[in-house]
Every structure is written in C-alpha cells, then in structure tokens.
mmCIF file of C-alpha atoms in Angstrom:
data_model
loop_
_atom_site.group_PDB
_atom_site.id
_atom_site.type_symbol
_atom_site.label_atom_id
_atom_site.label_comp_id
_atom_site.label_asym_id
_atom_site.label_seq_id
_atom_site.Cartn_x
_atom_site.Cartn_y
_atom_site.Cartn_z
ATOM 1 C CA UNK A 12 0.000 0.000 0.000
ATOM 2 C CA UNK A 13 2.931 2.399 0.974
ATOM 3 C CA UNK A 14 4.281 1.751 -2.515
ATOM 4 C CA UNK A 15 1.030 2.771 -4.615
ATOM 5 C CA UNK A 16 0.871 5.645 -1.886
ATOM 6 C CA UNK A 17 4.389 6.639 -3.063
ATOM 7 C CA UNK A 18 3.840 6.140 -6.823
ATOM 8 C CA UNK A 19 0.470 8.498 -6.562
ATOM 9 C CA UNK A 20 2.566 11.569 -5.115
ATOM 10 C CA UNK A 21 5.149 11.309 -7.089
ATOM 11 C CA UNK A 22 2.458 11.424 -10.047
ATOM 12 C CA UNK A 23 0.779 13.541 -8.341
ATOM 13 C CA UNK A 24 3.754 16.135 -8.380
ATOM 14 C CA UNK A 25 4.520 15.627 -11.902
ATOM 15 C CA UNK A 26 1.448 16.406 -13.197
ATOM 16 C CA UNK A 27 1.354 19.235 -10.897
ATOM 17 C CA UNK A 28 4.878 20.716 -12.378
ATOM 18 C CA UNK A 29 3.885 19.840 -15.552
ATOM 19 C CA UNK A 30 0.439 22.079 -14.827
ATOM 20 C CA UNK A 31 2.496 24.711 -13.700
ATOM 21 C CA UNK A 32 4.978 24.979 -16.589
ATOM 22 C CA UNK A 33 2.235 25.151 -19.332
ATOM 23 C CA UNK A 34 0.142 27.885 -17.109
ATOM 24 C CA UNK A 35 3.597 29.785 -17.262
ATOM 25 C CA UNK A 36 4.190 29.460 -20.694
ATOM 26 C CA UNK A 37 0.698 30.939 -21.335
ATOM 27 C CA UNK A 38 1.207 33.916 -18.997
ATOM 28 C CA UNK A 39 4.341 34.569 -20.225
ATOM 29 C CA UNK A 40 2.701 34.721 -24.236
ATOM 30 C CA UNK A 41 -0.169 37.188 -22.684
ATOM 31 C CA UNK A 42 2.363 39.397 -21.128
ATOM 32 C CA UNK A 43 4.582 39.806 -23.775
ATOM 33 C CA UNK A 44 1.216 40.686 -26.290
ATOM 34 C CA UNK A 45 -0.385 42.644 -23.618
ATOM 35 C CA UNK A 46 3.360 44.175 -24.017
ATOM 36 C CA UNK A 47 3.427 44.528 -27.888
ATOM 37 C CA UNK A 48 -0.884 45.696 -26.916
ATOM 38 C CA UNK A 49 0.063 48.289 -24.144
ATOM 39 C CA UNK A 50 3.176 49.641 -25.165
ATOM 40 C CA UNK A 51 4.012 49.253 -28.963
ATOM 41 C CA UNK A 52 1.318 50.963 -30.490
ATOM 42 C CA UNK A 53 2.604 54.434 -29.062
ATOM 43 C CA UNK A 54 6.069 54.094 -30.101
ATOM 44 C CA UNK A 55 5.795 51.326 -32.906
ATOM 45 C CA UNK A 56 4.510 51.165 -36.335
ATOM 46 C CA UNK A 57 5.518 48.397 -38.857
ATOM 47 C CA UNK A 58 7.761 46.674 -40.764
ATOM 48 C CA UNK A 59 8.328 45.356 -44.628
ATOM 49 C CA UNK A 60 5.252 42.872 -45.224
ATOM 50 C CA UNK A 61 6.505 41.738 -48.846
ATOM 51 C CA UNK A 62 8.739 40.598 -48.827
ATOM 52 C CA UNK A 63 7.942 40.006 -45.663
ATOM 53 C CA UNK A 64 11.149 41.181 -42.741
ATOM 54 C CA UNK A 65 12.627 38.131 -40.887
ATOM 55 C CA UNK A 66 10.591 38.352 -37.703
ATOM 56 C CA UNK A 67 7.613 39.815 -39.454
ATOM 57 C CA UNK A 68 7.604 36.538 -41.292
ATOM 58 C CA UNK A 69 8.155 34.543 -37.958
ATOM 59 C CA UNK A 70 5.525 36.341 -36.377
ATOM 60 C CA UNK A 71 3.271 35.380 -39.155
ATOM 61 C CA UNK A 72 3.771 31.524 -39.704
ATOM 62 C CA UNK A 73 3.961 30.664 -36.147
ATOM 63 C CA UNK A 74 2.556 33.054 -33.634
ATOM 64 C CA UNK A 75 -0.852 30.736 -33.501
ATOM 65 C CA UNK A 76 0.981 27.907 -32.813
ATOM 66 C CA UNK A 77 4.671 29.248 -31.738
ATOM 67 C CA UNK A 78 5.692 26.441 -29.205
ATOM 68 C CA UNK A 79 5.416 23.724 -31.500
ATOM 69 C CA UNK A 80 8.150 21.452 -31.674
ATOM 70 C CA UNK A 81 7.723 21.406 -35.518
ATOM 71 C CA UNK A 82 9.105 24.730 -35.930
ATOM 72 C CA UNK A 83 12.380 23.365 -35.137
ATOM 73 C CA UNK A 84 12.718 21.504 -38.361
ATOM 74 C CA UNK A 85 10.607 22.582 -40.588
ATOM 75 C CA UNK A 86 12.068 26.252 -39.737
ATOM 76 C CA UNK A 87 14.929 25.891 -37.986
ATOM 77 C CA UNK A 88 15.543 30.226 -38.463
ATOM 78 C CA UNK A 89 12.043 30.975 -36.720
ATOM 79 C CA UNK A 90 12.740 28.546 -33.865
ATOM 80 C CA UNK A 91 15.984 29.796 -32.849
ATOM 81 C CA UNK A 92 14.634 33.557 -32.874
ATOM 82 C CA UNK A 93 11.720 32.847 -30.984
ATOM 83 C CA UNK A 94 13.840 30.598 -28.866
ATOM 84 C CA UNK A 95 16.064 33.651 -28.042
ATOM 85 C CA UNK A 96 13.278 36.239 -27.168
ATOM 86 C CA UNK A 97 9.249 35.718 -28.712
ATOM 87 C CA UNK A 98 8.804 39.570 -27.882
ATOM 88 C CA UNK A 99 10.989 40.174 -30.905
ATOM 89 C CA UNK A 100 8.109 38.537 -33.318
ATOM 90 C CA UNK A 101 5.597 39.933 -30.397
ATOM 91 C CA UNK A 102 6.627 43.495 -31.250
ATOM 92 C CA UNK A 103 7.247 43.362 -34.988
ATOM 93 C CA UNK A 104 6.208 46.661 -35.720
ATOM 94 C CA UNK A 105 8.871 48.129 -33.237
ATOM 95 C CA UNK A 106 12.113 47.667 -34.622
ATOM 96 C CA UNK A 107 13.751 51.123 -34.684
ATOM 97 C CA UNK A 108 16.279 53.178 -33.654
ATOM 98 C CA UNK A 109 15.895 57.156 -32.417
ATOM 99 C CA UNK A 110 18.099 60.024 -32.718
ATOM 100 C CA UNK A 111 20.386 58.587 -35.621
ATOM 101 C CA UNK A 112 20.015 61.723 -37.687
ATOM 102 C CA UNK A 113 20.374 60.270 -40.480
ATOM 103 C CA UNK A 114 23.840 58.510 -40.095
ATOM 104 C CA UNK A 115 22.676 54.729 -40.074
ATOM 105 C CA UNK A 116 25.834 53.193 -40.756
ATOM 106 C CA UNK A 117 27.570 54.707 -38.008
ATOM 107 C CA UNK A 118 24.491 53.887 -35.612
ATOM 108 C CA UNK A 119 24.565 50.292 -36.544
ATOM 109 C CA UNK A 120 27.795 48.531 -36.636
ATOM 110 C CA UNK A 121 28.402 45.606 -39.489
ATOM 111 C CA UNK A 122 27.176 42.224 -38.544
ATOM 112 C CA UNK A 123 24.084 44.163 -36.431
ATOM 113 C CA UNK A 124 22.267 45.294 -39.495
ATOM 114 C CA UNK A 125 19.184 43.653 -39.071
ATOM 115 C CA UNK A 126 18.975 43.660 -35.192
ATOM 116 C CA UNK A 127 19.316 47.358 -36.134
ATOM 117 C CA UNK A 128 22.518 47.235 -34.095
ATOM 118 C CA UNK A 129 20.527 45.005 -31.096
ATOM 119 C CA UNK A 130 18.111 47.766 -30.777
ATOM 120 C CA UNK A 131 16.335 47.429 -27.203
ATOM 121 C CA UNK A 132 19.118 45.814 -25.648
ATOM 122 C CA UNK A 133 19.232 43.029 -28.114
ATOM 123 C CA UNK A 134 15.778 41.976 -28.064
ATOM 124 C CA UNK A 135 16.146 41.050 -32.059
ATOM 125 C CA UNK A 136 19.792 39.874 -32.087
ATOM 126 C CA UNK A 137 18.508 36.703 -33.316
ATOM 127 C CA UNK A 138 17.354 38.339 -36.637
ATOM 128 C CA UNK A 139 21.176 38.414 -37.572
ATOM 129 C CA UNK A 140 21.999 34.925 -37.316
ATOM 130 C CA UNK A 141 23.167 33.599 -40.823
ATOM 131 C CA UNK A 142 21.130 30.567 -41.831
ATOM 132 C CA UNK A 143 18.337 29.039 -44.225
ATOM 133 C CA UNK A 144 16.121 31.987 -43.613
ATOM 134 C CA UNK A 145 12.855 31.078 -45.445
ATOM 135 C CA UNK A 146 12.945 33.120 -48.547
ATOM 136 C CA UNK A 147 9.981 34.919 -50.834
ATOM 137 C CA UNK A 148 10.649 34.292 -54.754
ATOM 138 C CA UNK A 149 10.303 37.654 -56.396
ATOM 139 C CA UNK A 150 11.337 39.199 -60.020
ATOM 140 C CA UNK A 151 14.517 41.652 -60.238
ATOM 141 C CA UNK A 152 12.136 44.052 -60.495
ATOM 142 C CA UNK A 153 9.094 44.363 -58.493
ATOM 143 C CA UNK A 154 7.308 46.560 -55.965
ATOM 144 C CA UNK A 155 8.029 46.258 -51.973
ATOM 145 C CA UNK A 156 5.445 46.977 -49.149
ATOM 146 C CA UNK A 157 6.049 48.488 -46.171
ATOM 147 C CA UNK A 158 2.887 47.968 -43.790
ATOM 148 C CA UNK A 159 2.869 51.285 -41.142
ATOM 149 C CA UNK A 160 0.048 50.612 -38.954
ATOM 150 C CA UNK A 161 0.356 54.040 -37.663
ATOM 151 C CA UNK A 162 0.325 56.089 -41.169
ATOM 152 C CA UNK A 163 2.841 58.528 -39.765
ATOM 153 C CA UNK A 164 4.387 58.973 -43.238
ATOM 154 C CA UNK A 165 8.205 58.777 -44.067
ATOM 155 C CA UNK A 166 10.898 61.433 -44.614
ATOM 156 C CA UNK A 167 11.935 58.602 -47.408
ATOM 157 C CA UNK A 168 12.703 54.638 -47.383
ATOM 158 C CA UNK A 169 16.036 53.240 -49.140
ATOM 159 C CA UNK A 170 16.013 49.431 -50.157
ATOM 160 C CA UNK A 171 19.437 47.738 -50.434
ATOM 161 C CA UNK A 172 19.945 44.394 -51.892
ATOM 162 C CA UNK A 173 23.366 41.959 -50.885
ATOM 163 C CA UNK A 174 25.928 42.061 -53.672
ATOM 164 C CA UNK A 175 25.845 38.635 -56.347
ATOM 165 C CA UNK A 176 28.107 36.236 -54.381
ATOM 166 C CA UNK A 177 26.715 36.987 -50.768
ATOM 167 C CA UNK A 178 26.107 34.075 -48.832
ATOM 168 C CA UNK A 179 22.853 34.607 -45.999
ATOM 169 C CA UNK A 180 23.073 31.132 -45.177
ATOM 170 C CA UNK A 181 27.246 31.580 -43.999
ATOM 171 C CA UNK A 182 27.548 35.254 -43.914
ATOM 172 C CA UNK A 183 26.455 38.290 -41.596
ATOM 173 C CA UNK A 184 25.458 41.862 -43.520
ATOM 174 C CA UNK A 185 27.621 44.001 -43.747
ATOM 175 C CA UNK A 186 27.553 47.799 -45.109
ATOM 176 C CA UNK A 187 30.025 46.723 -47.266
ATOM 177 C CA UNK A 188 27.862 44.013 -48.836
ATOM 178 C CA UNK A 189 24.799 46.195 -49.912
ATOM 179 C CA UNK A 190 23.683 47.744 -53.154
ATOM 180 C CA UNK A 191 20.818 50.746 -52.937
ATOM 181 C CA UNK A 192 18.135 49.392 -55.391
ATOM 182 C CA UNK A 193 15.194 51.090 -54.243
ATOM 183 C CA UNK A 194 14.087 54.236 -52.937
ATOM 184 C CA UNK A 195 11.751 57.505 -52.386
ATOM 185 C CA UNK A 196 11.463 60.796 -51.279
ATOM 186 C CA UNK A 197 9.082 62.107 -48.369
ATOM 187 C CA UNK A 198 5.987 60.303 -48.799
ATOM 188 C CA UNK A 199 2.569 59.028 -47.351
ATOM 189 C CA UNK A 200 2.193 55.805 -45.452
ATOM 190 C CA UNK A 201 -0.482 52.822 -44.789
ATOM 191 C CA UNK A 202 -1.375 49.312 -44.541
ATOM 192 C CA UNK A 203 0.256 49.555 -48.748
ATOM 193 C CA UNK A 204 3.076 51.452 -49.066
ATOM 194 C CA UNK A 205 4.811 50.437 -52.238
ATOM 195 C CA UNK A 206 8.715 51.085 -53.493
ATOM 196 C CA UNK A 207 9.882 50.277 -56.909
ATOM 197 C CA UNK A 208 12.620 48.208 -56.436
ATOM 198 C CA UNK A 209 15.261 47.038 -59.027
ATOM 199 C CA UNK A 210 17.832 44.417 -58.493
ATOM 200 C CA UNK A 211 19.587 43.820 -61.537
ATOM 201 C CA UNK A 212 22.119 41.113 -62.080
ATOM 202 C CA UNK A 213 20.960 39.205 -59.249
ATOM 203 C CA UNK A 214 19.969 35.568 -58.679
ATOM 204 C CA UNK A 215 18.971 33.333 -56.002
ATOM 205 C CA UNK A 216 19.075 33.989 -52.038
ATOM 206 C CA UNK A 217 19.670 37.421 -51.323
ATOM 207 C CA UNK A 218 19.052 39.845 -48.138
ATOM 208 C CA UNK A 219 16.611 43.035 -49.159
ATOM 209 C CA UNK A 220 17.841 45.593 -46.543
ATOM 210 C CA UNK A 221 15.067 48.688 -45.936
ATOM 211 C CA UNK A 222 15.932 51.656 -44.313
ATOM 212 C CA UNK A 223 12.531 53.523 -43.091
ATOM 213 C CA UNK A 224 12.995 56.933 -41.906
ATOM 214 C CA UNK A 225 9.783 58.168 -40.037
ATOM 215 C CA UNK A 226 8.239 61.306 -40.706
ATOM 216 C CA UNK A 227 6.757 62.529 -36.997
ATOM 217 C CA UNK A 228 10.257 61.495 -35.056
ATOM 218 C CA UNK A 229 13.892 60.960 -35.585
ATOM 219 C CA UNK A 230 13.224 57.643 -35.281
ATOM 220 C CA UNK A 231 14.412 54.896 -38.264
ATOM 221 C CA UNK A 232 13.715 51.405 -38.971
ATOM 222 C CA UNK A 233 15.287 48.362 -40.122
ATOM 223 C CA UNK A 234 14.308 45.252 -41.950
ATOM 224 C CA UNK A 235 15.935 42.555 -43.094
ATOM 225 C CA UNK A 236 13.768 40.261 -45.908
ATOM 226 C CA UNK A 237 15.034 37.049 -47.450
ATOM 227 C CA UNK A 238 14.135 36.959 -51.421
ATOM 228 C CA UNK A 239 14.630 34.036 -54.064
ATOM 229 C CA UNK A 240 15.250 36.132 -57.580
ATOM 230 C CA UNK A 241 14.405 34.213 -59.495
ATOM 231 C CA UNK A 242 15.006 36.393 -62.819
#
C-alpha cells in the first residue's frame, strides 16, 4: 500500500509541475502581447510585409501555434529567434532606432544590421543569425510593401539588396555588402506602401535591406527580408 501511496505523489507532483509549466508558458505569451498591446502601439509602427522582414515573417507563420516542436525543423531560423526572445516577433512593428540623424551606418555597426545594431538591448539579435532563412521568390524588379500601422508617413525609405556572391546562409550583412536598389522621397504611409525596387544582375538567395525613416520622429527602422530572384 505504501508503494502505490508513493507512486500516486510522485504522479501527483509531476502532473502538478507539468500544470504549472504550461500555465507559465501561457502567462508569459499574454504578457509579452499585452506588451506589444500596451506599449508598442505608441512608439511602434511596422515593418516590410513583402517581402515580408525576418521576424515579421516569424511572427506570421507561427505566432498561432509558436511552441510547437515542428518549428524546429521545418524552420529551424524561426525557432531559434523565438527561442532567443518571442517579444521580438511579439513586437514586430517596433524595430527602430531614435536620434540617428540620419547617419545609419555609423548607428549600426556591421554584422548588427538587421537587429538594427541590437536595438532594445538586443531583443532582435537573433534576426542576424546567418542561416536558411525562409525566402519569398520575387522578379529583379518588383514593388516592396512596407505595412505602417500608424500612417505617420516617411521622410523617405532606401532598399538595399546583398551584392551577387553573398552568402545569408554563412555570412552576416555588412555595409560593405549592400547595393541601394530602391528608394523615395518624403511620402505618405499605410497598410500599402509600395517602393519600386530594381535588383539587376541578381539571382537566387539574397538579403533586401530597408531603411525607413519616419516622418513625426527621428526615429528609423530596419528590416531585413530574405528573397529568391528568381530572374
């Protein structure tokens, strides 16, 4: 009888730690939306949506269903970001920088690009990990959207593309490595805000680099997307 006695508690505590693990897990997703909820729509407002920016594109495929196990090999890029902090797909309309007037490249040191130089104390340091990032397959030429949820216009966006011969998969972004392919003056933003870009002479996997420079604050943005030309 002692025996079954034993074997109940220690059940009995397992499921209870087991409980108590998935009621974290759950609390800890509501904070960290309540988070993005509370707190990012004031000083947030978007990212590239096509092609879609790395944790944009996380945030998309997985958020319904973002402790899955599956993730880890059917998207090995997604799992290690959200592995090393969800509120970076959480809050993917907030990855900016403020008070860079303008000088982005000596705000953001190479190999930081698309953290946007691990902007909020490195919340999307992830984002810069080389690797089979899942790619979009897109024309040389074609038109980009930037999604602003907060319409608060831009001074002008910039879209680099990686050289021919840059490697994602082995290979952090450099300055060095980029090509400006894409850009506008001050304009109007929204849900569609399009930019003509034009990538010549390029094939395959290659990283599509947007600089968004907000109209109502010195504050810029950074995106890193993941294309396939495909010619």
């Amino acid at each position: 009888m002692s025996s079954i006695n034993g074997d109940l508690a220690v059940f009995m505590l397992s499921t209870s730690a087991t409980t108590t693990r998935r009621v974290l897990t759950v609390l800890g997703a509501t904070l960290a939306l309540l988070t993005t909820l509370v707190t990012g729509s004031a000083s947030a407002h978007g990212a590239v949506s096509d092609p879609p920016a790395r944790h944009y594109d996380c945030y998309q495929r997985w958020a319904a269903n973002w402790q899955s196990p599956e993730m880890a090999t059917q998207d090995p890029m997604c799992y290690q970001a959200w592995k090393a902090d969800p509120n970076a797909m959480w809050n993917w309309n907030g990855l900016f920088r403020e008070g860079v007037k303008g000088n982005h490249q000596g705000a953001i040191p190479d190999g930081q690009l698309c953290s946007a130089g691990r902007a909020h104390s490195g919340r999307y340091a992830a984002l810069d990990t080389p690797g089979n990032w899942k790619t979009v397959d897109k024309p040389r030429s074609f038109r980009l959207n930037l999604h602003d949820q907060s319409a608060h216009g831009a001074d002008y966006i910039r879209v680099y593309a990686t050289r021919q011969g840059f490697d994602p998969t082995t290979q952090r972004l450099r300055w060095s490595d980029l090509e400006l392919v894409g850009q506008t003056g001050k304009i109007s933003t929204g849900p569609t805000t399009p930019v003509e870009v034009n990538a010549a002479g390029r094939t395959g996997h290659h990283v599509l680099y947007t600089v968004w420079q907000a109209s109502h604050l010195d504050q810029s943005y950074y995106f890193c997307s993941d294309v396939n030309f495909t010619g």
